[in-house]
XYZ file of C-alpha atoms in Angstrom:
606
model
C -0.453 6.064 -54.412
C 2.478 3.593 -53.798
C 4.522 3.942 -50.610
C 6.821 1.735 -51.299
C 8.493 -1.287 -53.624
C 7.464 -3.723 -50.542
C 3.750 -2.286 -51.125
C 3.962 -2.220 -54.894
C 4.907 -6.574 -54.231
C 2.213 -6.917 -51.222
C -0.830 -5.088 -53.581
C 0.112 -7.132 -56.365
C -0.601 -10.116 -54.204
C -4.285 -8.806 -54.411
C -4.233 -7.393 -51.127
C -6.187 -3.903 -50.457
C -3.388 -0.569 -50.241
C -4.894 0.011 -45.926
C -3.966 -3.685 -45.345
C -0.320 -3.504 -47.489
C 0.458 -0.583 -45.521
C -0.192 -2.424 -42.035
C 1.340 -5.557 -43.070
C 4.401 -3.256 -44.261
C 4.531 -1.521 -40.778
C 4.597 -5.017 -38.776
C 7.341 -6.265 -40.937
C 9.648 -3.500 -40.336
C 8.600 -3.493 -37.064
C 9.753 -7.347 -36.521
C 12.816 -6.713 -38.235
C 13.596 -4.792 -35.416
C 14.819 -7.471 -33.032
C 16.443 -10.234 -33.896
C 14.813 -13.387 -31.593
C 16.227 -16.416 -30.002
C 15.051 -19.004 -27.099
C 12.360 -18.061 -25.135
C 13.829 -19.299 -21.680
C 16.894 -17.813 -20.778
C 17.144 -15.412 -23.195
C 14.905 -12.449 -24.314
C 13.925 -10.374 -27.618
C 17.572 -8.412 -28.533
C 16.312 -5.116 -27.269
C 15.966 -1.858 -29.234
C 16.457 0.163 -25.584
C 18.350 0.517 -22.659
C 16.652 2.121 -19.127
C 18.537 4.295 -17.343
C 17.500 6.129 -13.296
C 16.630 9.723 -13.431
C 14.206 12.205 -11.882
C 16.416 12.248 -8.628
C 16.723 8.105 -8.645
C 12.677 7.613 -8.739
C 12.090 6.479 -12.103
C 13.420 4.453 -14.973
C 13.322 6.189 -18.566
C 13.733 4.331 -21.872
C 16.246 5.461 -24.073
C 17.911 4.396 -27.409
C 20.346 1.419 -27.396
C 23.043 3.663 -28.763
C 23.028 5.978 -25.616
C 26.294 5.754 -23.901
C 26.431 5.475 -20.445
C 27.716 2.848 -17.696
C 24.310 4.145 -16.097
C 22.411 2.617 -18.727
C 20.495 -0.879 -18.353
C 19.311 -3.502 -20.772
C 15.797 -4.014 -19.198
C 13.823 -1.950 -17.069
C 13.918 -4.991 -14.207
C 17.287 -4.132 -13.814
C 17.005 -0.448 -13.566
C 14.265 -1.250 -11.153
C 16.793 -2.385 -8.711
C 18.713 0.467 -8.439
C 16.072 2.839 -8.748
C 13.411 4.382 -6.223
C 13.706 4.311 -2.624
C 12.821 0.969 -2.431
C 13.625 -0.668 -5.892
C 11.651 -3.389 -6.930
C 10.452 -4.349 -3.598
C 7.162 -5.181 -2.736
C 5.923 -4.375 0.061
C 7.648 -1.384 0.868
C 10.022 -2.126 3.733
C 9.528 -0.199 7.363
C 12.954 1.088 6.587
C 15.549 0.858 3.701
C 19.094 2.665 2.997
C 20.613 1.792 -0.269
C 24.231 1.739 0.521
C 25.529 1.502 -3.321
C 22.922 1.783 -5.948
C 24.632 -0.290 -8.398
C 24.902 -4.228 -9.475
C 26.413 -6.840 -9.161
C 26.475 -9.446 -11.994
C 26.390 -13.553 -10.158
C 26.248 -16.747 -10.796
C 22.877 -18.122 -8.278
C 24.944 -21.396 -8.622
C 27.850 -20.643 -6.511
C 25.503 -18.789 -3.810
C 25.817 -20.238 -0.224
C 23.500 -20.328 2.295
C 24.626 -20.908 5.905
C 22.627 -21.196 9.083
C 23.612 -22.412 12.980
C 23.196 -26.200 13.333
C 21.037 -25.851 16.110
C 18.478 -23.887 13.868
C 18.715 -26.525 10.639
C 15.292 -28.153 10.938
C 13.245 -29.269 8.350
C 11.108 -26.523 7.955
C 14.410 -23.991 7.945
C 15.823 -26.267 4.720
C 12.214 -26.439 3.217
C 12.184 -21.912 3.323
C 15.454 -22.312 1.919
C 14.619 -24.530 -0.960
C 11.636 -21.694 -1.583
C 14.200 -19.159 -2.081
C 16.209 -21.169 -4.445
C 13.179 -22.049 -6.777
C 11.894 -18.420 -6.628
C 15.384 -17.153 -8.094
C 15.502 -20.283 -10.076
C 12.937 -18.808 -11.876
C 15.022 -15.901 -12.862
C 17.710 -17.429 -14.777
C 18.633 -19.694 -17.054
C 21.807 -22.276 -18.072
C 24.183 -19.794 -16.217
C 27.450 -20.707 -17.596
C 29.490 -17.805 -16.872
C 33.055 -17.496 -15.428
C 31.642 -14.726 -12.927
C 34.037 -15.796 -9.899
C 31.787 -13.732 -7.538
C 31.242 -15.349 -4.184
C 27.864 -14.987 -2.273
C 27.833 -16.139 1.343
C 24.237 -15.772 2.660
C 24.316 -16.188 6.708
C 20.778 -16.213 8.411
C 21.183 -15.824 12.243
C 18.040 -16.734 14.041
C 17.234 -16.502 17.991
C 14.916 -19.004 18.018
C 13.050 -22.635 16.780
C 10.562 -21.278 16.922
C 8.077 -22.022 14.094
C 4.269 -20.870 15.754
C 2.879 -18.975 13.555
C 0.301 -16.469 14.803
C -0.567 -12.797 15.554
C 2.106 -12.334 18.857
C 4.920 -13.828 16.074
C 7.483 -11.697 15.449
C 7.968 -11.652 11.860
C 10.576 -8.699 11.910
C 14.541 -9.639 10.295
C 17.346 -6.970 9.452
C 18.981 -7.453 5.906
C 22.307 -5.968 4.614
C 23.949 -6.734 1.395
C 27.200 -6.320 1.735
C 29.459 -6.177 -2.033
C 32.749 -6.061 -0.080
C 35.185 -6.961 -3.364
C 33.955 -7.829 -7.709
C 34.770 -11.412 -5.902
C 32.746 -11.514 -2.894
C 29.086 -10.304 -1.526
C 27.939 -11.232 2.185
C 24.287 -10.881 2.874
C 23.550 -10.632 6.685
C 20.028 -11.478 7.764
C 19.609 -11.656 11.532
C 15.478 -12.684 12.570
C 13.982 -13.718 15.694
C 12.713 -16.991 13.849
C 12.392 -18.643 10.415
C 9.372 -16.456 9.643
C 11.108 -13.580 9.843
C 14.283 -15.081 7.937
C 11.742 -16.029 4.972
C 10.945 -12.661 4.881
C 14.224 -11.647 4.566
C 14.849 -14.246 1.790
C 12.067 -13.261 -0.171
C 13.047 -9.704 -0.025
C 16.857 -10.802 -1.262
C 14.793 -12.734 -3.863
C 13.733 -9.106 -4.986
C 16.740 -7.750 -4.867
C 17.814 -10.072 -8.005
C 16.909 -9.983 -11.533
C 17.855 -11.889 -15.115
C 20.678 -10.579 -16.174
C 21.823 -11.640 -20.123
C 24.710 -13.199 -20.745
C 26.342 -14.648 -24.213
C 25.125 -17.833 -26.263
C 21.461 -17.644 -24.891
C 21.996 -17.696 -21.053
C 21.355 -15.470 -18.355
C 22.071 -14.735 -14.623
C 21.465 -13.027 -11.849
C 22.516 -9.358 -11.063
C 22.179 -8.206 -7.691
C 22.249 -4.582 -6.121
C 25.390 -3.799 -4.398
C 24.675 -2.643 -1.148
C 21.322 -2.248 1.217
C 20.907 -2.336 4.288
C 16.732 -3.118 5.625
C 15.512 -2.957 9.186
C 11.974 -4.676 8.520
C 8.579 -5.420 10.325
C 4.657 -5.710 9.639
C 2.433 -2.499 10.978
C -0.473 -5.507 11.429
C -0.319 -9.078 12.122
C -2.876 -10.349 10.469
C -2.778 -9.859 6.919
C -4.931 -12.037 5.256
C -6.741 -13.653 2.482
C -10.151 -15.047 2.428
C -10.576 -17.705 -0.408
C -14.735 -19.369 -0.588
C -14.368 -23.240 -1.939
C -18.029 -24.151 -1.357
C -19.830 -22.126 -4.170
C -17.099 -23.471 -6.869
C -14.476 -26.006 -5.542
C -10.864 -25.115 -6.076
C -8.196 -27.469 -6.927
C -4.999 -28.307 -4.727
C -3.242 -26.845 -7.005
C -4.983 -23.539 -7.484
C -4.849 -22.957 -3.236
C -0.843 -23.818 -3.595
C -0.222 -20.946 -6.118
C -2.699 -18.650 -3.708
C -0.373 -19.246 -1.285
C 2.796 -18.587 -2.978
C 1.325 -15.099 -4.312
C 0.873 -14.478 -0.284
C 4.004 -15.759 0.005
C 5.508 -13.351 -2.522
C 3.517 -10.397 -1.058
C 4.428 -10.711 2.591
C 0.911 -11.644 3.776
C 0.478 -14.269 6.782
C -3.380 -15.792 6.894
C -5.431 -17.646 4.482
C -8.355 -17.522 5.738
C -10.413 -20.575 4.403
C -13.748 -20.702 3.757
C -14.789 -24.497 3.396
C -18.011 -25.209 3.634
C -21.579 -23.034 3.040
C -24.664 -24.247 1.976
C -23.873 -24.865 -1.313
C -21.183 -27.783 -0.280
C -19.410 -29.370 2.631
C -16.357 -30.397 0.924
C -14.101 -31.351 3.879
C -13.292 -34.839 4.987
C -14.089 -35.419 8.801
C -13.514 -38.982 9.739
C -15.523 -39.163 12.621
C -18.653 -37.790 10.337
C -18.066 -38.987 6.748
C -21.879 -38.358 6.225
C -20.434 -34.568 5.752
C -19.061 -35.070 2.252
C -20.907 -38.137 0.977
C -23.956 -35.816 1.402
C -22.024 -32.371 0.991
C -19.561 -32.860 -1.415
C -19.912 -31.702 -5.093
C -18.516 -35.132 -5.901
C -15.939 -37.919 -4.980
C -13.379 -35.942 -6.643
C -14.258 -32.215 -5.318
C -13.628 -33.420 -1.823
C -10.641 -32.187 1.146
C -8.931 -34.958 2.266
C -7.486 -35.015 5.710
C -4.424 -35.411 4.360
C -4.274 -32.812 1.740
C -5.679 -30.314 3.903
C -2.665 -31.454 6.354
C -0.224 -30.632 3.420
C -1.333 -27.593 2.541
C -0.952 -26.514 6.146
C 2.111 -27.475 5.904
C 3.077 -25.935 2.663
C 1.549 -22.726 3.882
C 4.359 -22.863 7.035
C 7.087 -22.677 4.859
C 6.252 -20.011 3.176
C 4.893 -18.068 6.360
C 1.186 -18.470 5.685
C -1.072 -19.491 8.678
C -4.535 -21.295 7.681
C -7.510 -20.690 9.376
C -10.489 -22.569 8.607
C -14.019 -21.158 8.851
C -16.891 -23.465 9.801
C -19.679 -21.189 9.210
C -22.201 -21.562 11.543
C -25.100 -21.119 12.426
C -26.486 -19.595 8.676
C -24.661 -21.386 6.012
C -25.391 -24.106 7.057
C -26.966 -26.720 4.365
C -26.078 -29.237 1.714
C -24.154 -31.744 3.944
C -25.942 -31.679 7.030
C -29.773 -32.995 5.544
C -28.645 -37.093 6.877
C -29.894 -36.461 10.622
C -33.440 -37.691 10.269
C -32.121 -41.253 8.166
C -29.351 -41.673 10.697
C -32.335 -41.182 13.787
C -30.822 -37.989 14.691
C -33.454 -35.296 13.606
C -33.545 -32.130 11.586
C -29.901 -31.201 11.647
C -30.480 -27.922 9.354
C -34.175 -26.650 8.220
C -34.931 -24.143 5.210
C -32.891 -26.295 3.504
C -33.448 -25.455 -0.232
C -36.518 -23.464 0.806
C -38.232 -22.146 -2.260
C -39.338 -19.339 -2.921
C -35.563 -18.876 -1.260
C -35.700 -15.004 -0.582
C -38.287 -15.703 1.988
C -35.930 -18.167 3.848
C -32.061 -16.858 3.091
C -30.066 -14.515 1.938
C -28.724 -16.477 -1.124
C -30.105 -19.741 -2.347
C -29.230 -22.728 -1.636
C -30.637 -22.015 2.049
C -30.121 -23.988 4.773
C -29.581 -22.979 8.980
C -28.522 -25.354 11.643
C -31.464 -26.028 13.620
C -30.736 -24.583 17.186
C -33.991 -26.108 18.886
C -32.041 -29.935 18.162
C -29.444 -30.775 20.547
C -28.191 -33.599 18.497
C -26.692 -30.578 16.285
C -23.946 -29.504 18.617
C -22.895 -33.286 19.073
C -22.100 -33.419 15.743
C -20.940 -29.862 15.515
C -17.998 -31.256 18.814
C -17.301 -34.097 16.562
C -16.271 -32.013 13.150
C -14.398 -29.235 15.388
C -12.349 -32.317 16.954
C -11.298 -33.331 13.570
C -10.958 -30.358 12.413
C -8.305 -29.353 14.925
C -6.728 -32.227 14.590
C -5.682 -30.326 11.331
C -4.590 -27.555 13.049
C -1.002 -27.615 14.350
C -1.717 -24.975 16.496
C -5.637 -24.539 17.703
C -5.349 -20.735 19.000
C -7.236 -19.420 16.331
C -10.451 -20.662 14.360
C -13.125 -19.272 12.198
C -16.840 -19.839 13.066
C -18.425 -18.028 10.781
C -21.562 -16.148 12.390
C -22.715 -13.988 9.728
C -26.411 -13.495 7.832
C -28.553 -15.467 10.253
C -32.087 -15.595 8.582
C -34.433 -14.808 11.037
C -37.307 -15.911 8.779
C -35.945 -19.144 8.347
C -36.385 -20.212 12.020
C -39.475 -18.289 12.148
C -41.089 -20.349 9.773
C -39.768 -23.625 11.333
C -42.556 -24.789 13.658
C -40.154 -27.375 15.825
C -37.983 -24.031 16.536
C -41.164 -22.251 17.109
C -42.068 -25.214 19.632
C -38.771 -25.088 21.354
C -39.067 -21.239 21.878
C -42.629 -21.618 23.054
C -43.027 -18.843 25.903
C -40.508 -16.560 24.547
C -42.536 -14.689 22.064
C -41.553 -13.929 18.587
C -39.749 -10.885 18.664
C -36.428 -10.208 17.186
C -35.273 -9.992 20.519
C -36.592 -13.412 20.778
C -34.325 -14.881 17.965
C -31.213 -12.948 19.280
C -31.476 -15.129 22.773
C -31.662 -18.084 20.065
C -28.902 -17.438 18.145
C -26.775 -15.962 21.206
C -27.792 -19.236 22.779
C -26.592 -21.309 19.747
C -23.251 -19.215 19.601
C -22.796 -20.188 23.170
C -23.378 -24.450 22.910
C -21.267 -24.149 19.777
C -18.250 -22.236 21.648
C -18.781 -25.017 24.507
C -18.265 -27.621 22.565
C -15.174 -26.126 20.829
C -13.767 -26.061 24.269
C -14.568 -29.486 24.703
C -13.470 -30.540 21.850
C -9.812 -28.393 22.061
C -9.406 -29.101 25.734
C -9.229 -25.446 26.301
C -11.267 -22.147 27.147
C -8.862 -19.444 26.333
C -8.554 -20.416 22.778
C -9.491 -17.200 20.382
C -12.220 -17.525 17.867
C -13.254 -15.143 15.217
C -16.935 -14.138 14.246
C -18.341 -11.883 11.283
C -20.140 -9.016 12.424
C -23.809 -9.813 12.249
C -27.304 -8.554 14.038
C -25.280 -10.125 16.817
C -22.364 -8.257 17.278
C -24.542 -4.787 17.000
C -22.751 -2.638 19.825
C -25.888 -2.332 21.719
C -25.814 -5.932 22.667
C -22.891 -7.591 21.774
C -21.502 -7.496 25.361
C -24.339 -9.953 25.838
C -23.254 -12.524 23.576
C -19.569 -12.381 23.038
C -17.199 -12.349 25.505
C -14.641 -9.595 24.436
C -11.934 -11.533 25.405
C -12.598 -15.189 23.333
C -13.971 -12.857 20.536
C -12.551 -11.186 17.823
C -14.906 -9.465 15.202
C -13.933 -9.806 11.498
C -15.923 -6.161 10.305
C -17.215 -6.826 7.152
C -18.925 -3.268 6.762
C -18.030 -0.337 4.183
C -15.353 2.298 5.301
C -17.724 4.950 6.246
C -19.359 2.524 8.973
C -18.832 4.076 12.395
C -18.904 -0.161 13.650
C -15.317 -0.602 14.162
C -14.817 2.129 15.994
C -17.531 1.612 18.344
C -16.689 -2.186 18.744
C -12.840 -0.662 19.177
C -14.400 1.538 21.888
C -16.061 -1.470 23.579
C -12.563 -3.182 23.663
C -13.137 -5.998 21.151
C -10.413 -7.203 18.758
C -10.766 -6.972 15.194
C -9.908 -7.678 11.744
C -11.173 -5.650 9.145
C -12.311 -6.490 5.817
C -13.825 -3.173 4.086
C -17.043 -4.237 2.094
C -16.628 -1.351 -0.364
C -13.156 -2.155 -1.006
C -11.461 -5.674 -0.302
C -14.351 -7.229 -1.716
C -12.962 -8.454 -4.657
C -16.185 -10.712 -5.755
C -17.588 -6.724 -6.491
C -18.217 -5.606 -9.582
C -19.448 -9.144 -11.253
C -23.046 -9.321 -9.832
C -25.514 -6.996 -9.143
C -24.644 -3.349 -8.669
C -21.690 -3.489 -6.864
C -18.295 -1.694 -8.030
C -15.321 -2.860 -8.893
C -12.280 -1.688 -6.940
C -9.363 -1.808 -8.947
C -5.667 -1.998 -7.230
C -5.888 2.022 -6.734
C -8.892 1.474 -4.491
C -7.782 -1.683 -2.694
C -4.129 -0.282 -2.138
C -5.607 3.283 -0.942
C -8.050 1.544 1.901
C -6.867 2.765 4.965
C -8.221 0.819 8.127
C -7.695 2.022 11.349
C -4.402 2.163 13.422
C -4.802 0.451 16.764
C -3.595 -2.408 19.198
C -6.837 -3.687 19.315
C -7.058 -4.056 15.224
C -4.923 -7.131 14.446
C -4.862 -6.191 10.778
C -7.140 -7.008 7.535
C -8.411 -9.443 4.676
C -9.275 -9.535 1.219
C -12.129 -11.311 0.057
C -12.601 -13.897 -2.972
C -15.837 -14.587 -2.261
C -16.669 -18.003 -4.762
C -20.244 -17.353 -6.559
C -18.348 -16.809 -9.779
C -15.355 -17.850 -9.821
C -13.704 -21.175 -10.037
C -10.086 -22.834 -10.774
C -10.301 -21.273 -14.670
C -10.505 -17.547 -13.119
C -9.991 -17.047 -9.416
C -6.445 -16.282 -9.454
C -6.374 -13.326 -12.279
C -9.340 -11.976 -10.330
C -7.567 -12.116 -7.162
C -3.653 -11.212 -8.351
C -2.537 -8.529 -8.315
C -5.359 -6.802 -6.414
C -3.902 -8.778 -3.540
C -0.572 -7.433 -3.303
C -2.295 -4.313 -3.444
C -3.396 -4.778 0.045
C -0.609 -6.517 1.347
C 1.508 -3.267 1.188
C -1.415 -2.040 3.139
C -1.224 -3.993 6.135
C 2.358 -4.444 5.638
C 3.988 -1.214 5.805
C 0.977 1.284 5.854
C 2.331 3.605 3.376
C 1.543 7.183 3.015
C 2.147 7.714 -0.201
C -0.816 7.747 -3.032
C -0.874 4.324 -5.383
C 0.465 6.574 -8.106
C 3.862 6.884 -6.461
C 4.402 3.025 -6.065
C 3.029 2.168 -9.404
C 6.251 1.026 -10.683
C 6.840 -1.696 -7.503
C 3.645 -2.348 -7.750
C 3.645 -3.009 -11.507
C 7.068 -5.014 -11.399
C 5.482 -7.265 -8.718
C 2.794 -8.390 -10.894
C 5.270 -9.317 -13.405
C 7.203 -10.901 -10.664
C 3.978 -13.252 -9.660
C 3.539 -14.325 -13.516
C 7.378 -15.211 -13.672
C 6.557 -17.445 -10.575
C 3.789 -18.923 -12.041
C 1.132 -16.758 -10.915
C -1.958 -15.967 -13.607
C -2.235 -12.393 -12.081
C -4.049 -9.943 -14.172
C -2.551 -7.145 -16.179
C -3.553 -3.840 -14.972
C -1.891 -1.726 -17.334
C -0.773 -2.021 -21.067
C 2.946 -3.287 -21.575
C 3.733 0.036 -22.793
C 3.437 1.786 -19.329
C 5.442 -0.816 -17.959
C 8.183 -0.072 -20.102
C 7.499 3.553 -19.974
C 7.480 4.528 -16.285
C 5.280 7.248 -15.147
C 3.768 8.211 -18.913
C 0.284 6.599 -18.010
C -0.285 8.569 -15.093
């Protein structure tokens, strides 16, 4: 059978009638838009979007329906539809005050901001803004006359970054004339003013214009009253079991950036590799490091502090401490000092760690913590503010000591028992904290600790001092531990195991928790629970995977600790799935988590 002339001409060519017949449905199907430059411009469209099921959700519908309603893309329906739009995270509280758009040209938009409140870092969150909606157009070259005047009112200079920050702004869009749109954002300090830019910055799409250029079309009217439910909401990224570049770390930081969240937690060294430069102990990298090239130099680390300010993103760096502890610290005995770490690359390894290589500092040397003071000196001369720092804590190896005989010597009297190697290891955890102190010039600085055999509720109280302390919970959500360390009046940041982990589901048998799971993790509501992380743990993943891995998943959390919603992930699929869009426009390699179709075809995947 012949189905058509075009198939009659494509068999003839030899090929079989099932391929003809494909070949024949592509070529009609191409034939179908009519294509031009990539940037600035998109495929002519077939459809238009328009808002219905009581303004929640954007429909596709032929190009010839008629309607001023009706939208060339589903971005721009996005803005005008759904309580919150396009934004991401939902905002504590929004009132769309005209629910339709305004066409602009981002060239003409002024920014303006009090003198007294023009600092560096203020012109630095401004240029952020300008290159994320740079990003959405192209060659804008219309005669749109429209005027936006963007004032940002601040209180303060303030530009500490940390969980008593108040990162709260009001926005309003204002369309007051087709010639002229104020935008009002009023924030205690430029944290909460990047905030409010980034949200603007989702308040604006591509819009198309003539002869292959586009702009920028902008809902009319909002008004947003804005603040985090937590403070801390974080990221944990691993760089010692695969090094990451600069560059990779940057873009991790402008997804948080994009998704509201406030704390990169970094994870820099482990047993596998020390890969941070500390002057005043080079032997940590020339014996640590991967190689010359996979190395943290003071001053990159410096920058990247920097360029985590600006777009509201506090680092904290994890020394971990007393496990974790290996490749980097095995020059004590050449340099006369001892046996800074022992088990080091023990074999058989699952008699001496958790996770090869092994390697524990050795608590029975004091020559350890003088070293250990040196590294925390240099590492805080990192820091611009030392309030906060990581030290680790977790997956001590009791073994491991146990088979040391020089600890054994040193503990001589004490007996064996686990109790035994709690006193150690509390012991150790108090030095190390003393020497932090020193090394700060300060005893009311807050350090953070993974729960471990010693923060067990029965003894903790012993060890940690609830008010240096806070626990980072590391335990899955039907663990009754953060609620009893809650009860004991600890701190805490969560990270749920069977949840945020998003190393799961790529070794062993754990699960993979796709952005439904990590978006539906609830952790619990309290004063005393500063907020949460995600976890990239770094076993498998390096520069060519760790950000489709992490992105979107991410965002899905950030919502979480930003806003707390109520609502189940398949009400916010559409933000959520126009954010992750939004990420790849800005560079991001954030996974898809749904087929283009359901993107285009809101709420028929469900």
């Amino acid at each position: 059978m012949w189905y058509s002339n075009d198939d009659c001409r494509i068999r003839h060519k030899g090929f079989p009638i099932g391929i003809a017949r494909k070949l024949i449905v592509i070529s009609i199907y191409l034939s179908s838009f009519s294509t031009s430059s990539v940037q600035g411009s998109s495929i002519k469209s077939e459809f238009k979007w328009i808002c219905t099921n009581g303004n929640t959700q954007c429909r596709r519908v032929d190009v010839a329906y008629e309607s001023s309603d009706a939208y060339p893309s589903v971005e721009l329906c996005r803005l005008v539809c759904g309580e919150a739009g396009p934004l991401w995270p939902q905002p504590y509280h929004i009132t769309i005050t005209q629910r339709k758009l305004i066409v602009i040209n981002p060239e003409s938009l002024i920014i303006r901001i009090k003198p007294q409140f023009d600092t560096q870092i203020t012109k630095d969150v401004i240029q952020v803004f300008r290159d994320n909606i740079g990003r959405e157009y192209n060659n804008c070259r219309s005669n749109i006359e429209t005027k936006v005047m963007v004032n940002i009112n601040l209180s303060s200079n303030i530009s500490h970054l940390d969980w008593n920050t108040d990162e709260s702004y009001d926005l309003e869009v204002n369309t007051v004339s087709d010639s002229t749109v104020n935008v009002n954002i009023n924030g205690n300090n430029i944290f909460g003013a990047r905030h409010a830019l980034e949200t603007l910055s989702q308040l604006m799409t591509t819009y198309p214009e003539s002869d292959n250029s586009t702009c920028l079309a902008l809902l009319k009217g909002v008004k947003i009253d804005d603040k985090p439910i937590y403070s801390h909401r974080g990221l944990l990224l691993d760089t010692s079991r695969n090094f990451l570049s600069l560059k990779t770390i940057k873009k991790h930081i402008q997804a948080m950036a994009a998704s509201k969240m406030n704390f990169l937690h970094w994870h820099i060294s482990d047993s596998h590799s020390f890969p941070m430069e500390t002057p005043r102990v080079p032997n940590m990298t020339i014996y640590g490091a991967y190689s010359p090239k996979k190395i943290y130099r003071y001053h990159d680390i410096l920058e990247l502090i920097y360029y985590g300010l600006v777009r509201g993103v506090r680092i904290v760096l994890e020394l971990d401490a007393p496990s974790h502890a290996g490749y980097g610290w095995q020059w004590g005995p050449e340099a006369g000092l001892g046996n800074l770490t022992v088990c080091l690359n023990e074999q058989p390894w699952r008699q001496a760690c958790i996770q090869p290589p092994c390697g524990q500092l050795n608590p029975s040397n004091k020559k350890v913590y003088d070293v250990l003071e040196k590294i925390y000196k240099d590492m805080i001369g990192l820091m611009p503010w030392s309030e906060i720092f990581h030290m680790g804590g977790d997956e001590v190896y009791i073994p491991c000591w146990n088979m040391t005989e020089e600890i054994l010597k040193y503990m001589s009297g004490k007996g064996r028992s686990t109790q035994a190697f709690l006193d150690l290891w509390g012991e150790f955890q108090g030095e190390a904290l003393k020497r932090y102190d020193n090394a700060i010039g300060n005893q009311n600085t807050k350090v953070i600790i993974w729960t471990s055999q010693l923060t067990d509720p029965a003894h903790i109280e012993k060890y940690l001092d609830k008010n240096r302390y806070v626990i980072q919970t590391w335990v899955p959500d039907t663990d009754e531990l953060p609620e009893q360390l809650l009860s004991l009046g600890y701190k805490l940041i969560i990270s749920t195991k069977n949840a945020w982990y998003l190393d799961h589901g790529f070794w062993g048998t754990t699960k993979y928790y796709d952005w439904r799971a990590v978006y539906q993790n609830q952790i619990l509501l309290s004063p005393d629970v500063l907020g949460g992380e995600v976890c990239m743990w770094g076993e498998y993943v390096d520069d060519n995977g760790v950000l489709p891995r992490t992105w979107p998943r991410a965002a899905a959390a950030a919502e979480r600790l930003w806003s707390n919603p109520t609502s189940p992930s398949s009400r916010v699929e559409a933000r959520f799935y126009r954010h992750r869009e939004r990420l790849v426009a800005r560079g991001i390699e954030a996974d898809a988590v749904v087929p283009r179709w359901c993107y285009l075809n809101e709420g028929q995947c469900g």
